[in-house]
CSV table of C-alpha atoms and ligand atoms in Angstrom, one decimal:
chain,number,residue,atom,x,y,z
L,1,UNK,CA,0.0,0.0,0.0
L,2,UNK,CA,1.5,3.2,-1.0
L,3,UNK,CA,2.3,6.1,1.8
L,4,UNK,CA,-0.5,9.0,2.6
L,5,UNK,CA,0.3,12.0,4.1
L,6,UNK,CA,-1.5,14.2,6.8
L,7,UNK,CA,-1.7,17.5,6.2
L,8,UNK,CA,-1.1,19.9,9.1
L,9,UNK,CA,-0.8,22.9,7.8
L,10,UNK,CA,1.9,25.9,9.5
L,11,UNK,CA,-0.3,28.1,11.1
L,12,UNK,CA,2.0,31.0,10.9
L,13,UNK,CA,2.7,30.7,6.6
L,14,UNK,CA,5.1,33.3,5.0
L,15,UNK,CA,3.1,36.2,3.8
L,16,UNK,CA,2.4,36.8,0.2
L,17,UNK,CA,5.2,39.9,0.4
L,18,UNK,CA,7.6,37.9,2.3
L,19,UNK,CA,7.4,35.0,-0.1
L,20,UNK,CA,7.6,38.0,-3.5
L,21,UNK,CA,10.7,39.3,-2.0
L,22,UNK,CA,12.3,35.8,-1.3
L,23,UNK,CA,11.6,34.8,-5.1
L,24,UNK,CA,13.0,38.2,-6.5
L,25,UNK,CA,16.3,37.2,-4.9
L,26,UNK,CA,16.6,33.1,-4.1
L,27,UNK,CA,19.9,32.7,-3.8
L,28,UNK,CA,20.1,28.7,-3.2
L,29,UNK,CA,19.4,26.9,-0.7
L,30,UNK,CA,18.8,29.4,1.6
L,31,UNK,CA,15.2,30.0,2.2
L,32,UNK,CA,12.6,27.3,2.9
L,33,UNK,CA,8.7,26.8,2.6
L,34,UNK,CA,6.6,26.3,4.6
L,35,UNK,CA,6.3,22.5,4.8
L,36,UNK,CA,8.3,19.6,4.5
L,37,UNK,CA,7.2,16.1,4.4
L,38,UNK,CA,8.3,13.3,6.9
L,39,UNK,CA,7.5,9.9,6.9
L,40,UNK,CA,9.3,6.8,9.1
L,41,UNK,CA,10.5,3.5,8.4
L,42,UNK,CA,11.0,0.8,11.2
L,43,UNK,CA,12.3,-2.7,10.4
L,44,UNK,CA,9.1,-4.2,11.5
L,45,UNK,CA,6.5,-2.1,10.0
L,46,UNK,CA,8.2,-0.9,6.9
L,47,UNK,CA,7.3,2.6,5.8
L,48,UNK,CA,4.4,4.7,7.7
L,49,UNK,CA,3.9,7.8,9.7
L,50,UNK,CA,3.3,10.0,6.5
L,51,UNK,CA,3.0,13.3,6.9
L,52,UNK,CA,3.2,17.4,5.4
L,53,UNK,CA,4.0,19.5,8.4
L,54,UNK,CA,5.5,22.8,9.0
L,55,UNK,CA,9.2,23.3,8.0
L,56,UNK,CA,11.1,23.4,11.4
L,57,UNK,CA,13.8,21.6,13.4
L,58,UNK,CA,14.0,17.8,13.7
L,59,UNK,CA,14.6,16.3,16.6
L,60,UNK,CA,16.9,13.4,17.3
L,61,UNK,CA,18.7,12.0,20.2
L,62,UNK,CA,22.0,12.6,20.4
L,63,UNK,CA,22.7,8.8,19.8
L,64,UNK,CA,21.0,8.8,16.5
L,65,UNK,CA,23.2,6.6,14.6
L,66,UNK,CA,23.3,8.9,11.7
L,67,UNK,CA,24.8,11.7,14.1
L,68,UNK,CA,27.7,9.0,14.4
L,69,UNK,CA,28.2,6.5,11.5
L,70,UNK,CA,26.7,9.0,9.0
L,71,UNK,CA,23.7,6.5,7.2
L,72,UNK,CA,22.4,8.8,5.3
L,73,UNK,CA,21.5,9.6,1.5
L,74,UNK,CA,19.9,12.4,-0.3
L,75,UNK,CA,18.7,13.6,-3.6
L,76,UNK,CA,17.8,16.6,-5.5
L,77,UNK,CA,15.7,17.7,-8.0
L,78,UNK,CA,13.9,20.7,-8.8
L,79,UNK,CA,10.0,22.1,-9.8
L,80,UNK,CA,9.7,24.4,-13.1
L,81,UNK,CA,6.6,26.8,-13.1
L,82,UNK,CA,5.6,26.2,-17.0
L,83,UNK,CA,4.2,29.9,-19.0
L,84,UNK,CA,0.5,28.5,-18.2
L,85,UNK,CA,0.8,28.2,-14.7
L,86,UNK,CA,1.9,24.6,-14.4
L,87,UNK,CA,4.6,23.2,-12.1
L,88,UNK,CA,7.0,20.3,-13.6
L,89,UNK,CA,9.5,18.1,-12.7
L,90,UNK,CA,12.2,16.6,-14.8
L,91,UNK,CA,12.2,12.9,-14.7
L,92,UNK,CA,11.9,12.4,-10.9
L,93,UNK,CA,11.3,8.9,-11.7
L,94,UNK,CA,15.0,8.6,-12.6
L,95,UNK,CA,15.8,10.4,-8.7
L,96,UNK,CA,13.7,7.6,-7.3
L,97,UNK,CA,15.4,5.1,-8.8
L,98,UNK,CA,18.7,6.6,-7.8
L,99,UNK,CA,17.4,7.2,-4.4
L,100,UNK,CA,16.5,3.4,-4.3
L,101,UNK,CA,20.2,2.4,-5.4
L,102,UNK,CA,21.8,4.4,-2.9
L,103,UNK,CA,19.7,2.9,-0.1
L,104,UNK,CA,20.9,-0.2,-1.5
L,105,UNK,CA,24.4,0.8,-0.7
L,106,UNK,CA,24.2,2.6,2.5
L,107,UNK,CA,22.0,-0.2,3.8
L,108,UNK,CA,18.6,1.8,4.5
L,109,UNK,CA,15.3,0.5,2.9
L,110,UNK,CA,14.0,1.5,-0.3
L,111,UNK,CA,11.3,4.4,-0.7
L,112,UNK,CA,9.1,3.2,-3.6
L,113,UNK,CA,9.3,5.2,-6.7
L,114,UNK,CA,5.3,5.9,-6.2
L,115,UNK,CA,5.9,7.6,-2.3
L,116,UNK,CA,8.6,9.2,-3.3
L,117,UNK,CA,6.3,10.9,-6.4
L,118,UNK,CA,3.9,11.4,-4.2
L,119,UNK,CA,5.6,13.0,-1.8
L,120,UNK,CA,6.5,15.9,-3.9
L,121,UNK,CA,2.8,15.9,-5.3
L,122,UNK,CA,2.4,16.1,-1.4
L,123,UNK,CA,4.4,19.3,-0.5
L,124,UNK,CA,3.9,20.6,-3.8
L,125,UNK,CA,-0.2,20.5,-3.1
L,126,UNK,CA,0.2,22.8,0.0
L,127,UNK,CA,3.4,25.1,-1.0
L,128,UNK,CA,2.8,25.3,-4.7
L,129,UNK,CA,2.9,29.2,-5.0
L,130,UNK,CA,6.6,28.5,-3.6
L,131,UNK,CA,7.7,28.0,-7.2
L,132,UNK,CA,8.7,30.8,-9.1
L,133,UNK,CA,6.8,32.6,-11.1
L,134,UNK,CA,7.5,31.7,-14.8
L,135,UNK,CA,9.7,33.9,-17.2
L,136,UNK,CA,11.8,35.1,-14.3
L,137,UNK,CA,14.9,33.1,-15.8
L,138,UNK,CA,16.2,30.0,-14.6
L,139,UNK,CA,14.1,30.2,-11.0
L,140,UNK,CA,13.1,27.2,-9.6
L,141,UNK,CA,12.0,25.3,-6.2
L,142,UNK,CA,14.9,22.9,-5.6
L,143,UNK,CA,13.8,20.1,-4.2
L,144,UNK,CA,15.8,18.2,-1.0
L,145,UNK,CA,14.9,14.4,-0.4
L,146,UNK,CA,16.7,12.5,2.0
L,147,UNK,CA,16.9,9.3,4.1
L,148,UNK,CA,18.6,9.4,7.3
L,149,UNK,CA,19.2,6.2,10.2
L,150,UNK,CA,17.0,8.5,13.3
L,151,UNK,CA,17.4,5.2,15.6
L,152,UNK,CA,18.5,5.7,18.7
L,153,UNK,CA,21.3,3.4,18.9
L,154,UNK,CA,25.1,4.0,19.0
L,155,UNK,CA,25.7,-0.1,17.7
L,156,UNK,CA,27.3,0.0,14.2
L,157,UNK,CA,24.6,-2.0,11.9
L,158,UNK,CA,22.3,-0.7,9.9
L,159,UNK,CA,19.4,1.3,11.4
L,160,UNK,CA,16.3,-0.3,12.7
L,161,UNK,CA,14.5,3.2,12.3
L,162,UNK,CA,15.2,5.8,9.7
L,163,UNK,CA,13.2,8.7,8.1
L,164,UNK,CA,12.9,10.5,5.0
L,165,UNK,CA,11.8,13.9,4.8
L,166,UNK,CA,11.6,16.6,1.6
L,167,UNK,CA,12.1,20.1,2.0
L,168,UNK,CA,12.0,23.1,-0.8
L,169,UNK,CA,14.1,26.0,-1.4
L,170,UNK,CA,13.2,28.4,-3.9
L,171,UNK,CA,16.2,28.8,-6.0
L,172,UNK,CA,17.5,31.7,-8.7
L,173,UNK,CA,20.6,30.6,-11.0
L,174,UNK,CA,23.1,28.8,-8.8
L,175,UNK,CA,25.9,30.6,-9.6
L,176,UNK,CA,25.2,34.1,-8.9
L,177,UNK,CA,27.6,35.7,-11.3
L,178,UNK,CA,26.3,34.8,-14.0
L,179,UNK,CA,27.3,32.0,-16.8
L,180,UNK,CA,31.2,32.5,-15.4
L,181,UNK,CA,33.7,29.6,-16.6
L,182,UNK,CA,34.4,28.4,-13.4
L,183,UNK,CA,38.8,27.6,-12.4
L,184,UNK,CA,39.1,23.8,-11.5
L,185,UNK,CA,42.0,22.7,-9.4
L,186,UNK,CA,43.0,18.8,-10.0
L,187,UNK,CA,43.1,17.2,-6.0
L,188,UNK,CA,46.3,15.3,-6.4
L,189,UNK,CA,46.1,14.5,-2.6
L,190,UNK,CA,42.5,14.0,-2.0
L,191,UNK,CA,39.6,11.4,-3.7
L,192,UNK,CA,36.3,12.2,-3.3
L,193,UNK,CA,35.9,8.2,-4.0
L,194,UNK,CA,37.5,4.6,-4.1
L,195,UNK,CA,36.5,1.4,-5.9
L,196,UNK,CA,34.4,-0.3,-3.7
L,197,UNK,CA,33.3,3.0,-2.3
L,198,UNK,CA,30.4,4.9,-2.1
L,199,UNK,CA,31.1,6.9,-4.8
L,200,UNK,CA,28.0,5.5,-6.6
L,201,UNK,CA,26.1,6.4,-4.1
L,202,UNK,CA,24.0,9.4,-3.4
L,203,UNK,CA,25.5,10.1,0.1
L,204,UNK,CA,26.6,13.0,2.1
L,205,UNK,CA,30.0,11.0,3.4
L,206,UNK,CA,31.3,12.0,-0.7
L,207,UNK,CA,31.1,15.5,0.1
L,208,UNK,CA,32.4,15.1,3.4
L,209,UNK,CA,35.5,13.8,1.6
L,210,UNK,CA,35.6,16.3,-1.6
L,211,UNK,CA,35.9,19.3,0.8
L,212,UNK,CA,39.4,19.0,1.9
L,213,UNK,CA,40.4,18.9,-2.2
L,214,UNK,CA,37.4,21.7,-2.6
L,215,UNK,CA,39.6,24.1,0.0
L,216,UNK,CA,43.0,23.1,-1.7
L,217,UNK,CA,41.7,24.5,-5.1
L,218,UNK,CA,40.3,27.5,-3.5
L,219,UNK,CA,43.3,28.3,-1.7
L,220,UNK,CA,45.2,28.2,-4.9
L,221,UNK,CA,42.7,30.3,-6.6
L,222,UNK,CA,39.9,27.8,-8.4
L,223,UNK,CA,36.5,27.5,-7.9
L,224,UNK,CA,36.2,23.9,-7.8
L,225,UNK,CA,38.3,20.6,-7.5
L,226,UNK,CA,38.3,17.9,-10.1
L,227,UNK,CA,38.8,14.4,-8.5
L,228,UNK,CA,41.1,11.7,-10.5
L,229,UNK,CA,40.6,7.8,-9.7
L,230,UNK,CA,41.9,6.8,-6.3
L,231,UNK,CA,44.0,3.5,-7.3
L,232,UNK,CA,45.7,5.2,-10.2
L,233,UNK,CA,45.5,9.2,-10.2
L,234,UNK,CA,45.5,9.2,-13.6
L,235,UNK,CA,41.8,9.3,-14.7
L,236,UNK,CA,39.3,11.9,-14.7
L,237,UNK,CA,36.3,11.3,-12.7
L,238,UNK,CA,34.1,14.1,-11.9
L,239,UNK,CA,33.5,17.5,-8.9
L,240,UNK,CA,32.4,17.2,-6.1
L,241,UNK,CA,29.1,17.7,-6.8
L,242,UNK,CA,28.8,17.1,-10.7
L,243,UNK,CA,29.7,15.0,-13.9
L,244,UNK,CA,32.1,16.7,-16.5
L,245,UNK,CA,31.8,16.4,-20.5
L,246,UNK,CA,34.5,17.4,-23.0
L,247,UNK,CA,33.9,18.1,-26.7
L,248,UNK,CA,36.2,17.4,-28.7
L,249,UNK,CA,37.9,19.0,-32.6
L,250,UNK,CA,35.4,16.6,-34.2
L,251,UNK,CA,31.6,17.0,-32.5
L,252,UNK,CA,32.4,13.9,-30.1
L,253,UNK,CA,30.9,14.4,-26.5
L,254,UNK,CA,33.2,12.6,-23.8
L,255,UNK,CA,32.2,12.0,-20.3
L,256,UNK,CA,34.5,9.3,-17.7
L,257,UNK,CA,32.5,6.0,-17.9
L,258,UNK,CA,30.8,4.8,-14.9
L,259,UNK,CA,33.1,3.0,-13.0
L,260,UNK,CA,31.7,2.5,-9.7
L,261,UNK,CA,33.5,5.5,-8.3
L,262,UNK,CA,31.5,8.2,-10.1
L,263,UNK,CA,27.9,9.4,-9.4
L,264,UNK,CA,25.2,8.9,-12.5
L,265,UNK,CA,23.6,11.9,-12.8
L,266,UNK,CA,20.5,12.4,-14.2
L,267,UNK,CA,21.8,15.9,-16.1
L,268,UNK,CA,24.3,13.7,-17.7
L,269,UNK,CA,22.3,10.7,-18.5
L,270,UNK,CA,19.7,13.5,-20.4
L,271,UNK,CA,22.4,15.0,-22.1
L,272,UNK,CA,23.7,12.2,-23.3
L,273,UNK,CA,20.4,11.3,-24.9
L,274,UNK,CA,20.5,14.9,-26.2
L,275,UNK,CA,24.2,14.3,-28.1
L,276,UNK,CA,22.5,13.1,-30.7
L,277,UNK,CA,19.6,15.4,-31.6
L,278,UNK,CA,22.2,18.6,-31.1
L,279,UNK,CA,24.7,16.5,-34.3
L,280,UNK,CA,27.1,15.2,-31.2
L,281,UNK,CA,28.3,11.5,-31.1
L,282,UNK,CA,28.4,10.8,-27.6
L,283,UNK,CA,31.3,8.8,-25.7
L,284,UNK,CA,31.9,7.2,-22.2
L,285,UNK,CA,35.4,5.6,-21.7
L,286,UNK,CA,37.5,6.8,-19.8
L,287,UNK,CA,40.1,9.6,-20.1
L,288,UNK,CA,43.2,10.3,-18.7
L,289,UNK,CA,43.9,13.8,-17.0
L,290,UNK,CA,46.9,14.0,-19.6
L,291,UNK,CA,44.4,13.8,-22.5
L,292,UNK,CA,42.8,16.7,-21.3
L,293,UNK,CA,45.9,19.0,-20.9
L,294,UNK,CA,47.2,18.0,-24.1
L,295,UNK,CA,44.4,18.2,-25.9
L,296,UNK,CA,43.5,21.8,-24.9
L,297,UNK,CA,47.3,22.4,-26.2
L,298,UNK,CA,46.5,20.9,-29.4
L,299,UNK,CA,43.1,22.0,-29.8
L,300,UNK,CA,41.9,18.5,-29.6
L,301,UNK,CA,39.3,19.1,-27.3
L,302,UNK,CA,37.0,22.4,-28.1
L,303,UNK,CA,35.2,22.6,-24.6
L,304,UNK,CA,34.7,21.4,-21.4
L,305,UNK,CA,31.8,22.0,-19.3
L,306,UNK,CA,30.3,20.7,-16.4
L,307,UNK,CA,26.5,19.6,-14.6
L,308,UNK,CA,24.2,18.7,-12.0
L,309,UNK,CA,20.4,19.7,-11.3
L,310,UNK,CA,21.3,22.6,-9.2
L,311,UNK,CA,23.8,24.8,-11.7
L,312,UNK,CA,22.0,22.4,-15.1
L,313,UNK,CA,25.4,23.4,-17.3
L,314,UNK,CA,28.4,25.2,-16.3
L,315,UNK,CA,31.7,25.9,-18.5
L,316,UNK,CA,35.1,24.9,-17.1
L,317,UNK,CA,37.8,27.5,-17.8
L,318,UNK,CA,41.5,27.0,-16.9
L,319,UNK,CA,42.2,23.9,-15.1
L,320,UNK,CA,45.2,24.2,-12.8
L,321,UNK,CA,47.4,21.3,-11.0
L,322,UNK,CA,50.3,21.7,-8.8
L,323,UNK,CA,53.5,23.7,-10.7
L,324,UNK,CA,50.8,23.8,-14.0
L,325,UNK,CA,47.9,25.1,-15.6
L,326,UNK,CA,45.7,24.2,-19.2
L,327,UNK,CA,44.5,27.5,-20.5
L,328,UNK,CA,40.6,28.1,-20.9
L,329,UNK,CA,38.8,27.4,-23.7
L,330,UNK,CA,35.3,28.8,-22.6
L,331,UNK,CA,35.8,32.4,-23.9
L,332,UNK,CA,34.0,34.6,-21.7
L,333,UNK,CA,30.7,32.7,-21.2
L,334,UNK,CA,30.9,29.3,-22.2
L,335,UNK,CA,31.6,27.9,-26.2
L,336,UNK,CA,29.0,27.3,-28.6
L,337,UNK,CA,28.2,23.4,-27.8
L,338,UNK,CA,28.6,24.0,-24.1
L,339,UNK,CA,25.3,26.9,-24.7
L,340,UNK,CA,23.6,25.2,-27.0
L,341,UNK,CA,22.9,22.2,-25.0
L,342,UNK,CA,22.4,24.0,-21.4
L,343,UNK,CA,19.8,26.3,-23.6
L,344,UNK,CA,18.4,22.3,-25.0
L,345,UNK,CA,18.0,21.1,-21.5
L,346,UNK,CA,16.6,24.6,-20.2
L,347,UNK,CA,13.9,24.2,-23.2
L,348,UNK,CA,12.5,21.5,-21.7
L,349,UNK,CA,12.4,21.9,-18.6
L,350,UNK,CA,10.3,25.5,-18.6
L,351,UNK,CA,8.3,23.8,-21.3
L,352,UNK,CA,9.3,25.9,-23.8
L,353,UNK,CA,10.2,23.2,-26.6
L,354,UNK,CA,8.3,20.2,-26.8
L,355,UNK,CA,9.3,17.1,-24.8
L,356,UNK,CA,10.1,14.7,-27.4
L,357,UNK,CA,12.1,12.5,-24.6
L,358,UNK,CA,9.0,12.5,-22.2
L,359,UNK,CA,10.9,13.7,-20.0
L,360,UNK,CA,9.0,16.1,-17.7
L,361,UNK,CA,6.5,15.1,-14.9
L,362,UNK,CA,3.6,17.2,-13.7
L,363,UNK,CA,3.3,17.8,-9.8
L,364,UNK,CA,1.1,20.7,-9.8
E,401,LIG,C1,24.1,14.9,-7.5
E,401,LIG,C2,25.5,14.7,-8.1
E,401,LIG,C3,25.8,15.0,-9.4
E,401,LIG,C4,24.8,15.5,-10.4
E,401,LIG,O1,23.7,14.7,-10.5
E,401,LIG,P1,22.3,15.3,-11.2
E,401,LIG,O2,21.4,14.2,-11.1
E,401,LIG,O3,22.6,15.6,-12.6
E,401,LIG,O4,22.0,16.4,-10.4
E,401,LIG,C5,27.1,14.7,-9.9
E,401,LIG,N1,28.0,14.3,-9.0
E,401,LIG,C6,27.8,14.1,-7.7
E,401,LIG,C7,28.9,13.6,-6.8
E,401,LIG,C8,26.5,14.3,-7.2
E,401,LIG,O5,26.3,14.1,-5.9
């Protein structure tokens, strides 16, 4: 039987104003709605508890194995208010399914792809006129799932109770300067992921580990840290946060193959699929970091970009290492595929092209 949820509604809702001033400057991931869902697992009666509540503070013992031995897993996604009024999601379906594999691998239960849809058809039914207007830009209500062990229990195994809750955040462009190349910093010192890992894996203990490679870049001037492969150092395997795609001379689009140690995301499966209606032949293998600083040498490769749900596509400028740098070859704003297929995605998703991958899901 699939999950309901209770409504109690928060008595003390932002006002209209508030709510206008919040969406006329987002940020990310800073301001909340008013709700959130919450719903609890225990090992004896399975899912249950399912409810939309006011957005405010959890609490959890201080033993809560999660607090401790970090059983957790999260997801994100976001809602796209449509010209005629509509709110859409871009295949969430592919989230659950995600969300479902990482459970797998931290060892929490699966959410079934039908509660998890209808726990965003949940929130969305009470905080709807939290998404963006339309034709604001690339404004959206990023969406936060998560599954965390709340037992009580300092024993390392996996949790006998754990909970899932959504929250929303209305969100402008993520990167507030604009369509910036962003500086990447190759973490000789620090993986994000090893083979066996749970790089895979849709968990919070990856970005835990990226941050110490994250600071290293920053202190030597980049925005972000590209991770290599932890047995070898010698492939490219993605951010801490999101999948990276080369173009190359000849109109081939190269992303590292999944190997286990890099996260699938759904931006990158999509554009994938997109290679070939934008003239691209698409290519997973994988590629050494020397391929990329030759090849921008050579002009071999023509651009390099990267994405995620939260920033959809960002160009990668100069890539810098320790005693080295590749020049950029983003230009100001990003090259020509790098737009064109960040502007194909974008399409979509405000419903402004039609959906010819039946891609988009309606939640309100
Ligand atoms: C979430 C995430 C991505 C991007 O996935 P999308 O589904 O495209 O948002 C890439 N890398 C890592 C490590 C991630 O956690």
């Amino acid at each position: 039987m699939s999950l309901t949820f209770d409504v109690r509604r928060n008595p003390t809702p932002a006002s209209e104003e508030r709510r206008a001033a919040i969406h006329a400057n987002p940020g990310f991931g800073v301001f909340f709605t008013d709700h959130m869902v919450r719903a609890v697992w225990t090992r004896s009666g399975g899912w249950g508890d399912g409810r939309v509540e006011p957005y405010g503070p959890i609490q959890l013992m201080p033993s809560a194995a999660v607090l401790h031995y970090a059983q957790e897993i999260f997801e994100g996604l976001k809602a796209y208010r449509h010209a005629d009024g509509s709110v859409w999601s871009f295949r969430p379906e592919a989230n659950a399914e995600r969300m479902q594999r990482s459970a797998r691998r931290l060892a929490l239960p699966e959410l079934p792809t039908e509660d998890f849809l209808g726990s965003l058809r949940a929130l969305l039914a009470v905080d709807e006129p939290w998404v963006p207007p339309a034709g604001t830009g690339e404004t959206s209500l990023y969406l936060r799932p998560f599954v965390f062990a709340s037992e009580a229990f300092l024993g390392v195994r996996p949790a006998n109770e754990v909970t899932y809750c959504l929250i929303a955040s209305p969100a402008g462009a993520y990167f507030s300067g604009g369509l910036k190349p962003v500086t990447l910093w190759i973490s000789q010192h620090y993986a994000r992921a090893g083979a066996g890992g749970t790089g895979a894996a849709k968990t919070g203990g990856n970005y835990a580990s990226s941050l110490a490679g994250q600071l290293e870049g920053i202190e030597h001037g980049c925005d972000q840290a590209v991770f290599l492969d932890s047995s070898t150092q010698t492939y490219i395997e993605e951010l801490g946060g999101m999948n990276l795609f080369f173009v190359t001379r000849d109109n081939r689009l190269v992303t590292p193959e999944l190997t286990g140690t890099i996260l699938e995301g759904v931006t990158r499966s999509s554009i994938l699929e997109l290679a070939k209606d934008l003239g691209l032949d698409p290519e997973e293998r994988r590629i050494p970091i020397e391929e990329w600083k030759e090849g921008v040498a050579s002009g071999e490769i023509r651009e390099v970009f990267a994405c995620g749900t939260a920033a959809v596509v960002t160009p990668v400028g100069e890539l810098r290492w320790e005693g080295g740098s590749a020049p950029s070859t983003a230009g100001e704003s990003g090259g020509e595929v790098t737009n064109a297929i960040r502007s194909a995605l974008l399409d979509v998703q405000y419903g402004r092209s039609e959906d010819t991958h039946g891609w988009l899901t309606r939640l309100a």
